[in-house]
Coordinates of C-alpha atoms and ligand atoms in Angstrom, one line a residue:
X30 CA -24.0 2.5 18.1
X31 CA -26.5 4.6 20.0
X32 CA -29.4 5.6 17.8
X33 CA -31.8 8.4 18.4
X34 CA -34.8 10.1 16.8
X35 CA -34.8 13.8 16.1
X36 CA -37.4 16.4 15.4
X37 CA -36.9 16.0 11.7
X38 CA -37.4 12.3 12.0
X39 CA -40.6 12.8 13.8
X40 CA -41.9 15.1 11.0
X41 CA -40.9 12.4 8.5
X42 CA -42.6 9.7 10.6
X43 CA -45.8 11.6 10.9
X44 CA -45.7 12.3 7.2
X45 CA -45.8 8.6 6.5
X46 CA -49.1 8.0 8.2
X47 CA -52.1 9.4 6.4
X48 CA -54.5 8.6 9.3
X49 CA -52.7 11.2 11.5
X50 CA -54.3 13.9 9.5
X51 CA -57.8 12.9 10.6
X52 CA -59.9 15.5 12.5
X53 CA -62.7 14.8 15.0
X54 CA -65.1 17.6 15.8
X55 CA -62.5 20.0 14.5
X56 CA -59.7 18.5 16.7
X57 CA -56.7 16.7 15.2
X58 CA -56.9 13.0 16.0
X59 CA -54.3 11.9 18.6
X60 CA -53.9 8.1 18.7
X61 CA -53.3 6.9 22.2
X62 CA -54.9 3.5 21.3
X63 CA -51.7 2.0 19.9
X64 CA -51.9 -1.1 22.2
X65 CA -55.2 -1.8 20.6
X66 CA -53.9 -1.3 17.1
X67 CA -51.6 1.2 15.4
X68 CA -52.0 3.3 12.3
X69 CA -50.2 2.3 9.1
X70 CA -47.9 4.2 6.8
X71 CA -49.0 4.9 3.2
X72 CA -46.7 2.3 1.8
X73 CA -48.6 -0.5 3.7
X74 CA -51.9 0.7 2.1
X75 CA -50.1 0.8 -1.3
X76 CA -48.6 -2.7 -0.9
X77 CA -52.1 -4.1 -0.1
X78 CA -53.7 -2.4 -3.1
X79 CA -50.7 -3.3 -5.3
X80 CA -51.0 -7.0 -4.4
X81 CA -54.7 -7.0 -5.2
X82 CA -54.1 -5.2 -8.5
X83 CA -51.0 -7.0 -9.8
X84 CA -50.6 -10.4 -8.0
X85 CA -54.0 -11.6 -6.8
X86 CA -54.0 -15.4 -7.1
X87 CA -53.6 -18.5 -5.1
X88 CA -50.2 -20.0 -4.7
X89 CA -48.0 -22.6 -6.5
X90 CA -49.8 -22.0 -9.9
X91 CA -48.1 -22.1 -13.3
X92 CA -48.9 -18.5 -14.3
X93 CA -47.7 -15.0 -13.6
X94 CA -49.9 -13.7 -10.8
X95 CA -49.6 -17.0 -8.9
X96 CA -45.8 -16.8 -9.2
X97 CA -45.9 -13.3 -7.9
X98 CA -48.1 -14.4 -5.0
X99 CA -45.4 -17.0 -4.1
X100 CA -42.9 -14.2 -4.1
X101 CA -45.0 -11.9 -1.9
X102 CA -45.4 -14.7 0.6
X103 CA -41.7 -15.6 0.6
X104 CA -40.9 -11.9 1.0
X105 CA -43.2 -11.6 4.0
X106 CA -41.5 -14.6 5.7
X107 CA -38.1 -13.1 5.1
X108 CA -39.2 -9.7 6.5
X109 CA -40.7 -11.4 9.6
X110 CA -37.5 -13.3 10.1
X111 CA -35.5 -10.1 9.9
X112 CA -37.7 -8.5 12.5
X113 CA -37.5 -11.4 14.9
X114 CA -34.0 -12.6 14.3
X115 CA -34.7 -16.1 12.9
X116 CA -35.0 -18.1 9.6
X117 CA -37.9 -17.4 7.3
X118 CA -39.1 -21.0 7.6
X119 CA -39.4 -20.4 11.4
X120 CA -42.1 -17.8 10.9
X121 CA -45.7 -18.8 10.6
X122 CA -48.5 -16.5 9.4
X123 CA -52.1 -16.7 10.6
X124 CA -55.2 -14.7 11.2
X125 CA -54.0 -13.2 14.4
X126 CA -52.0 -14.1 17.5
X127 CA -55.0 -15.6 19.3
X128 CA -55.8 -18.1 16.5
X129 CA -52.1 -19.0 16.1
X130 CA -51.8 -19.6 19.9
X131 CA -54.9 -21.8 20.0
X132 CA -53.5 -23.8 17.0
X133 CA -50.2 -24.2 18.8
X134 CA -51.6 -25.1 22.2
X135 CA -53.8 -27.7 20.6
X136 CA -50.8 -29.2 18.8
X137 CA -48.7 -29.1 21.9
X138 CA -51.7 -30.6 23.8
X139 CA -51.4 -33.7 21.6
X140 CA -48.0 -34.4 23.2
X141 CA -49.1 -33.8 26.8
X142 CA -50.6 -36.2 29.4
X143 CA -52.6 -35.8 32.5
X144 CA -50.5 -34.4 35.3
X145 CA -48.2 -32.5 33.0
X146 CA -48.0 -28.8 34.0
X147 CA -48.2 -25.5 32.2
X148 CA -47.1 -22.2 33.9
X149 CA -49.0 -19.0 33.1
X150 CA -49.2 -15.5 34.5
X151 CA -52.0 -13.4 35.8
X152 CA -50.5 -10.4 34.1
X153 CA -51.1 -11.6 30.6
X154 CA -53.7 -10.9 27.9
X155 CA -56.2 -13.7 27.8
X156 CA -54.9 -14.8 24.4
X157 CA -51.8 -16.1 26.3
X158 CA -54.0 -17.6 29.0
X159 CA -57.2 -19.2 27.6
X160 CA -55.4 -21.3 24.9
X161 CA -53.2 -22.9 27.5
X162 CA -55.9 -23.2 30.1
X163 CA -58.0 -25.1 27.6
X164 CA -55.5 -28.0 28.1
X165 CA -57.1 -28.7 31.4
X166 CA -59.5 -30.7 29.4
X167 CA -56.6 -33.2 28.9
X168 CA -55.8 -33.3 32.6
X169 CA -53.0 -30.8 32.3
X170 CA -52.4 -28.8 35.5
X171 CA -52.3 -25.0 35.2
X172 CA -50.1 -23.0 37.6
X173 CA -50.5 -19.3 37.6
X174 CA -47.8 -16.7 38.7
X175 CA -49.3 -13.7 40.4
X176 CA -48.2 -10.1 40.0
X177 CA -47.3 -7.6 42.6
X178 CA -50.3 -5.3 43.0
X179 CA -48.5 -2.0 43.8
X180 CA -46.3 -2.1 40.6
X181 CA -48.3 -4.5 38.5
X182 CA -45.1 -6.5 37.8
X183 CA -44.3 -10.2 38.0
X184 CA -41.8 -11.5 40.5
X185 CA -39.8 -13.6 38.0
X186 CA -38.2 -15.7 40.7
X187 CA -41.6 -16.5 42.1
X188 CA -42.7 -17.5 38.6
X189 CA -39.6 -19.6 38.2
X190 CA -40.5 -21.2 41.5
X191 CA -43.5 -22.7 39.8
X192 CA -41.4 -24.4 37.1
X193 CA -40.6 -27.9 38.0
X194 CA -39.9 -31.4 36.7
X195 CA -43.6 -31.8 35.5
X196 CA -43.6 -28.4 33.6
X197 CA -44.0 -28.8 29.9
X198 CA -44.7 -25.2 28.8
X199 CA -44.1 -21.8 30.3
X200 CA -46.1 -19.1 28.6
X201 CA -45.3 -15.5 29.5
X202 CA -45.9 -12.0 28.0
X203 CA -43.0 -9.9 26.9
X204 CA -44.9 -6.9 28.1
X205 CA -48.3 -6.2 29.6
X206 CA -50.8 -4.7 27.2
X207 CA -52.6 -3.1 30.1
X208 CA -49.9 -1.6 32.3
X209 CA -46.7 -1.9 30.2
X210 CA -44.6 -4.0 32.6
X211 CA -41.8 -5.7 30.7
X212 CA -40.8 -9.2 31.8
X213 CA -37.4 -10.8 31.8
X214 CA -38.4 -13.3 29.2
X215 CA -34.8 -14.5 28.7
X216 CA -34.7 -15.6 32.3
X217 CA -38.1 -17.4 31.9
X218 CA -36.9 -19.2 28.8
X219 CA -33.8 -20.3 30.5
X220 CA -35.7 -21.6 33.5
X221 CA -38.0 -23.6 31.1
X222 CA -35.1 -25.0 29.2
X223 CA -33.4 -26.2 32.4
X224 CA -36.3 -28.5 33.1
X225 CA -36.9 -29.5 29.5
X226 CA -40.1 -27.4 29.1
X227 CA -40.9 -25.2 26.1
X228 CA -41.2 -21.5 26.4
X229 CA -43.8 -19.3 24.7
X230 CA -43.5 -15.5 24.6
X231 CA -46.4 -13.2 23.8
X232 CA -44.7 -10.3 22.2
X233 CA -47.8 -8.6 20.8
X234 CA -47.6 -5.6 23.0
X235 CA -43.8 -5.4 23.1
X236 CA -43.2 -5.5 19.3
X237 CA -43.8 -1.8 18.5
X238 CA -41.7 -0.7 21.4
X239 CA -38.4 -2.5 21.3
X240 CA -36.0 -4.8 19.4
X241 CA -36.8 -8.5 19.5
X242 CA -34.2 -11.3 19.1
X243 CA -35.6 -14.8 19.6
X244 CA -32.2 -16.4 19.6
X245 CA -31.0 -14.0 22.3
X246 CA -34.2 -14.7 24.4
X247 CA -33.7 -18.4 23.8
X248 CA -37.5 -19.0 23.6
X249 CA -39.1 -21.8 21.7
X250 CA -42.0 -19.8 20.4
X251 CA -42.9 -16.1 20.2
X252 CA -46.0 -14.5 18.8
X253 CA -46.8 -11.0 17.6
X254 CA -49.4 -9.2 15.5
X255 CA -48.5 -6.8 12.7
X256 CA -51.5 -4.5 13.4
X257 CA -49.8 -3.5 16.6
X258 CA -46.6 -2.5 14.8
X259 CA -47.8 -0.4 11.9
X260 CA -48.9 -3.2 9.6
X261 CA -52.3 -4.8 8.7
X262 CA -54.3 -7.3 10.8
X263 CA -52.1 -10.3 10.6
X264 CA -50.6 -12.7 13.2
X265 CA -47.1 -14.0 13.2
X266 CA -45.7 -16.9 15.2
X267 CA -42.0 -17.8 15.5
X268 CA -41.2 -21.4 16.3
X269 CA -37.9 -23.0 16.7
X270 CA -37.4 -25.1 13.4
X271 CA -36.8 -28.3 15.2
X272 CA -40.0 -28.0 17.2
X273 CA -42.1 -26.8 14.2
X274 CA -40.9 -30.0 12.4
X275 CA -41.4 -32.3 15.4
X276 CA -44.9 -31.2 16.6
X277 CA -48.0 -32.3 14.7
X278 CA -50.2 -29.4 13.6
X279 CA -53.8 -29.9 12.6
X280 CA -53.6 -29.7 8.8
X281 CA -55.3 -30.9 5.6
X282 CA -53.5 -33.7 3.8
X283 CA -52.7 -32.1 0.4
X284 CA -51.0 -29.1 2.1
X285 CA -47.2 -29.2 2.1
X286 CA -45.6 -30.9 5.1
X287 CA -42.6 -28.6 4.9
X288 CA -41.9 -25.5 7.0
X289 CA -43.6 -23.2 7.4
X290 CA -46.5 -24.5 5.2
X291 CA -47.5 -27.3 7.5
X292 CA -48.5 -24.7 10.1
X293 CA -50.3 -22.3 7.8
X294 CA -53.7 -23.9 7.4
X295 CA -55.8 -22.9 4.4
X296 CA -55.2 -19.9 2.2
X297 CA -53.3 -17.1 3.8
X298 CA -54.2 -13.4 3.7
X299 CA -51.8 -12.6 0.9
X300 CA -52.6 -8.9 0.7
X301 CA -52.0 -8.5 4.4
X302 CA -48.7 -10.4 4.1
X303 CA -47.7 -7.9 1.4
X304 CA -48.6 -5.2 3.9
X305 CA -46.5 -6.8 6.7
X306 CA -43.4 -6.6 4.4
X307 CA -44.1 -2.9 3.8
X308 CA -44.5 -2.2 7.5
X309 CA -41.2 -3.9 8.3
X310 CA -39.6 -2.0 5.4
X311 CA -40.9 1.2 6.8
X312 CA -39.3 0.4 10.2
X313 CA -36.1 -0.4 8.5
X314 CA -36.1 2.9 6.7
X315 CA -36.7 4.6 10.0
X316 CA -33.7 2.7 11.4
X317 CA -31.6 4.0 8.5
X318 CA -32.6 7.5 9.4
X319 CA -31.7 6.9 13.1
X320 CA -28.1 5.8 12.5
X321 CA -28.7 2.2 11.6
X322 CA -26.7 0.8 8.7
X323 CA -26.1 -2.5 7.0
X324 CA -28.7 -5.2 6.4
X325 CA -32.4 -4.8 7.1
X326 CA -32.1 -6.6 10.5
X327 CA -29.5 -4.1 11.7
X328 CA -31.7 -1.2 10.6
X329 CA -34.7 -2.7 12.3
X330 CA -32.8 -3.0 15.5
X331 CA -31.7 0.6 15.2
X332 CA -35.3 1.7 14.6
X333 CA -36.6 -0.1 17.6
X334 CA -33.8 1.3 19.9
X335 CA -34.5 4.8 18.7
X336 CA -38.2 4.2 19.2
X337 CA -37.5 3.0 22.8
X338 CA -35.5 6.1 23.6
X339 CA -38.0 8.5 22.1
X340 CA -41.0 6.8 23.8
X341 CA -39.3 6.7 27.2
X342 CA -38.8 10.5 27.1
X343 CA -42.4 11.1 26.0
X344 CA -43.7 8.7 28.7
X345 CA -41.7 10.5 31.4
X346 CA -43.7 13.6 30.5
X347 CA -47.0 11.7 30.4
X348 CA -46.4 10.0 33.8
X349 CA -45.3 13.2 35.5
X350 CA -48.5 14.9 34.3
X351 CA -50.7 12.0 35.3
X352 CA -49.2 11.6 38.7
X353 CA -49.9 15.3 39.4
X354 CA -53.6 15.0 38.8
X355 CA -55.3 14.8 42.3
X356 CA -57.2 11.5 42.8
X357 CA -55.9 9.8 39.7
X358 CA -55.1 6.1 40.2
X359 CA -52.0 5.1 38.2
X360 CA -51.5 1.4 37.5
X361 CA -48.0 0.2 36.8
X362 CA -44.4 1.2 37.4
X363 CA -44.3 4.9 38.3
X364 CA -40.7 5.6 39.3
X365 CA -38.8 7.1 36.3
X366 CA -35.8 4.9 37.3
X367 CA -37.9 1.8 36.5
X368 CA -39.1 3.1 33.1
X369 CA -36.5 0.8 31.4
X370 CA -38.7 -2.0 32.6
X371 CA -41.9 -0.8 31.0
X372 CA -43.4 0.2 27.7
X373 CA -45.1 3.6 27.4
X374 CA -48.5 2.1 28.2
X375 CA -50.4 2.9 31.3
X376 CA -53.8 2.4 32.8
X377 CA -55.6 5.0 35.0
X378 CA -58.8 5.6 36.9
X379 CA -60.4 8.7 38.2
X380 CA -62.6 8.6 41.4
X381 CA -66.0 9.7 40.2
X382 CA -66.0 9.3 36.4
X383 CA -66.3 5.9 34.8
X384 CA -63.6 4.7 32.5
X385 CA -66.1 4.6 29.6
X386 CA -67.2 8.2 30.3
X387 CA -63.6 9.4 30.4
X388 CA -62.8 7.6 27.1
X389 CA -66.0 9.1 25.6
X390 CA -65.2 12.6 26.7
X391 CA -61.6 12.4 25.5
X392 CA -62.8 10.8 22.2
X393 CA -65.0 13.9 21.6
X394 CA -61.9 16.0 21.7
X395 CA -60.1 13.7 19.2
X396 CA -58.1 11.9 21.9
X397 CA -58.4 8.2 21.4
X398 CA -57.9 5.9 24.5
X399 CA -59.3 2.5 25.5
X400 CA -61.5 1.7 28.4
X401 CA -62.3 -1.7 29.9
X402 CA -60.0 -4.7 30.5
X403 CA -58.5 -4.9 27.0
X404 CA -58.7 -8.7 27.5
X405 CA -56.2 -8.6 30.4
X406 CA -59.0 -10.1 32.4
X407 CA -57.0 -11.7 35.2
X408 CA -55.3 -8.4 35.8
X409 CA -58.5 -6.3 35.9
X410 CA -60.2 -8.9 38.2
X411 CA -57.3 -9.0 40.6
X412 CA -57.1 -5.2 40.7
X413 CA -60.8 -5.2 41.7
X414 CA -61.9 -3.0 38.8
X415 CA -63.5 -5.5 36.5
X416 CA -67.0 -4.9 37.9
X417 CA -66.8 -1.1 37.6
X418 CA -65.7 -0.5 34.0
X419 CA -62.1 -1.5 34.2
X420 CA -59.6 1.2 33.5
X421 CA -58.6 3.8 30.9
X422 CA -55.6 2.8 28.9
X423 CA -53.2 5.4 27.4
X424 CA -50.6 4.0 25.1
X425 CA -47.9 6.0 23.3
X426 CA -46.4 5.1 20.0
X427 CA -43.4 6.5 18.1
X428 CA -45.7 8.8 16.1
X429 CA -47.1 10.6 19.2
X430 CA -45.9 14.0 20.1
X431 CA -45.3 16.0 23.2
X432 CA -48.0 18.4 22.1
X433 CA -50.5 15.5 21.9
X434 CA -49.5 14.4 25.4
X435 CA -50.1 18.0 26.7
X436 CA -53.5 18.1 25.1
X437 CA -54.4 14.8 26.7
X438 CA -53.2 15.9 30.2
X439 CA -55.1 19.1 30.0
X440 CA -58.4 17.4 29.1
X441 CA -57.8 14.8 31.9
X442 CA -57.2 17.6 34.4
X443 CA -60.4 19.2 33.3
X444 CA -62.4 16.0 33.7
X445 CA -60.8 15.3 37.1
X446 CA -61.6 18.8 38.3
X447 CA -65.2 18.6 37.2
X448 CA -65.7 15.1 38.6
X449 CA -64.5 15.9 42.1
Ligands
PLP681 C1 -50.5 -8.6 24.7 C2 -51.4 -9.1 23.7 N1 -51.5 -10.4 23.4 C3 -52.3 -10.9 22.5 C4 -53.2 -10.1 21.9 C5 -54.1 -10.8 20.9 O1 -53.7 -10.5 19.6 P1 -54.6 -10.7 18.3 O2 -55.5 -9.6 18.3 O3 -53.6 -10.7 17.2 O4 -55.2 -12.1 18.5 C6 -53.2 -8.8 22.2 C7 -54.2 -7.9 21.5 O5 -54.6 -6.9 22.0 C8 -52.3 -8.2 23.1 O6 -52.3 -6.9 23.4

């Protein structure tokens, strides 16, 4: 069933997020910094406070608050499983995606030998590059798929051309956090499987913008971070059960050796996990409002499809406005026909104003954007902007409005005119 978001849903959505009421220098805050971190609905704040008030304890104890903590953790695993389309024991929580990916790459590294190959991309965030590149210390050979400069997209067939009999891991981003390009991760996972390699998908940027189904993708691992999809700072890793059981994580001896515990080193951030469940429940409720019905997973899928449709419309407006600004450099797919292959995240530059200065001027007007490389270091180096402040990133989320986009465009036009 086609789902969609209406004006009334947008009012409801915005009413859920207290931070959207913030004012800066008298201007309402407009958050275009979603790819760096999104705002949270009130229920996430409440869930974190409630955990600390009613359930705060360590796990597996013989008393009430500890039993409640066990339940909070079990609920978070179930919620993450509903979001990603897997079993709760296939979801691993950790500090953030970067830490989880380093932990995974080190464990995978134990199984690799000199001469084994890992395929990476130059489009990715460094958190899906450095942890794998570190395996060079073990003699592993790193192969890097380049992106096409004009559109900032990967040529998937070219990437697949790097996958061969020595490939052990292929790590690819679902979507670029800098320029929004979405990759055909299903095709990449299939190519990895064909040669007996494992596939790892970085879904951190994609997660707030579209539905995820790890079984449909057919990947072995997928990571995301709840602070990018309206939850607290918390990383989540999906791993195929058979592999999570087979690989050897670095763990302390007394910790359980069952799934997912063997991968969750030390004490978890219980309050954040309570917040993750609340964020996912928020999305499920949104899905229910947008035509979704049935179980939580179905509603989540509906929410993300509605989000995708709404954000595409809003991005069309943003892209059209940006492309009409004289002298503005627009990085990423720009043809509206291709917007199904991108998220509503774009990077720009203006000729004579530095990215930091643009971001500062916009920030003074309550318009929050990022400047720099946002850790997509290979990308900013290859685009030749690394030594001159990087770019300015504008990212839309489902709580942004057409009015906010118009405000941003009008300020950018003003800066562009003054800086010519
Ligand atoms: C695409 C992408 N991957 C990975 C990360 C790193 O995630 P975390 O902050 O959870 O380590 C980010 C954060 O910006 C990201 O955008």
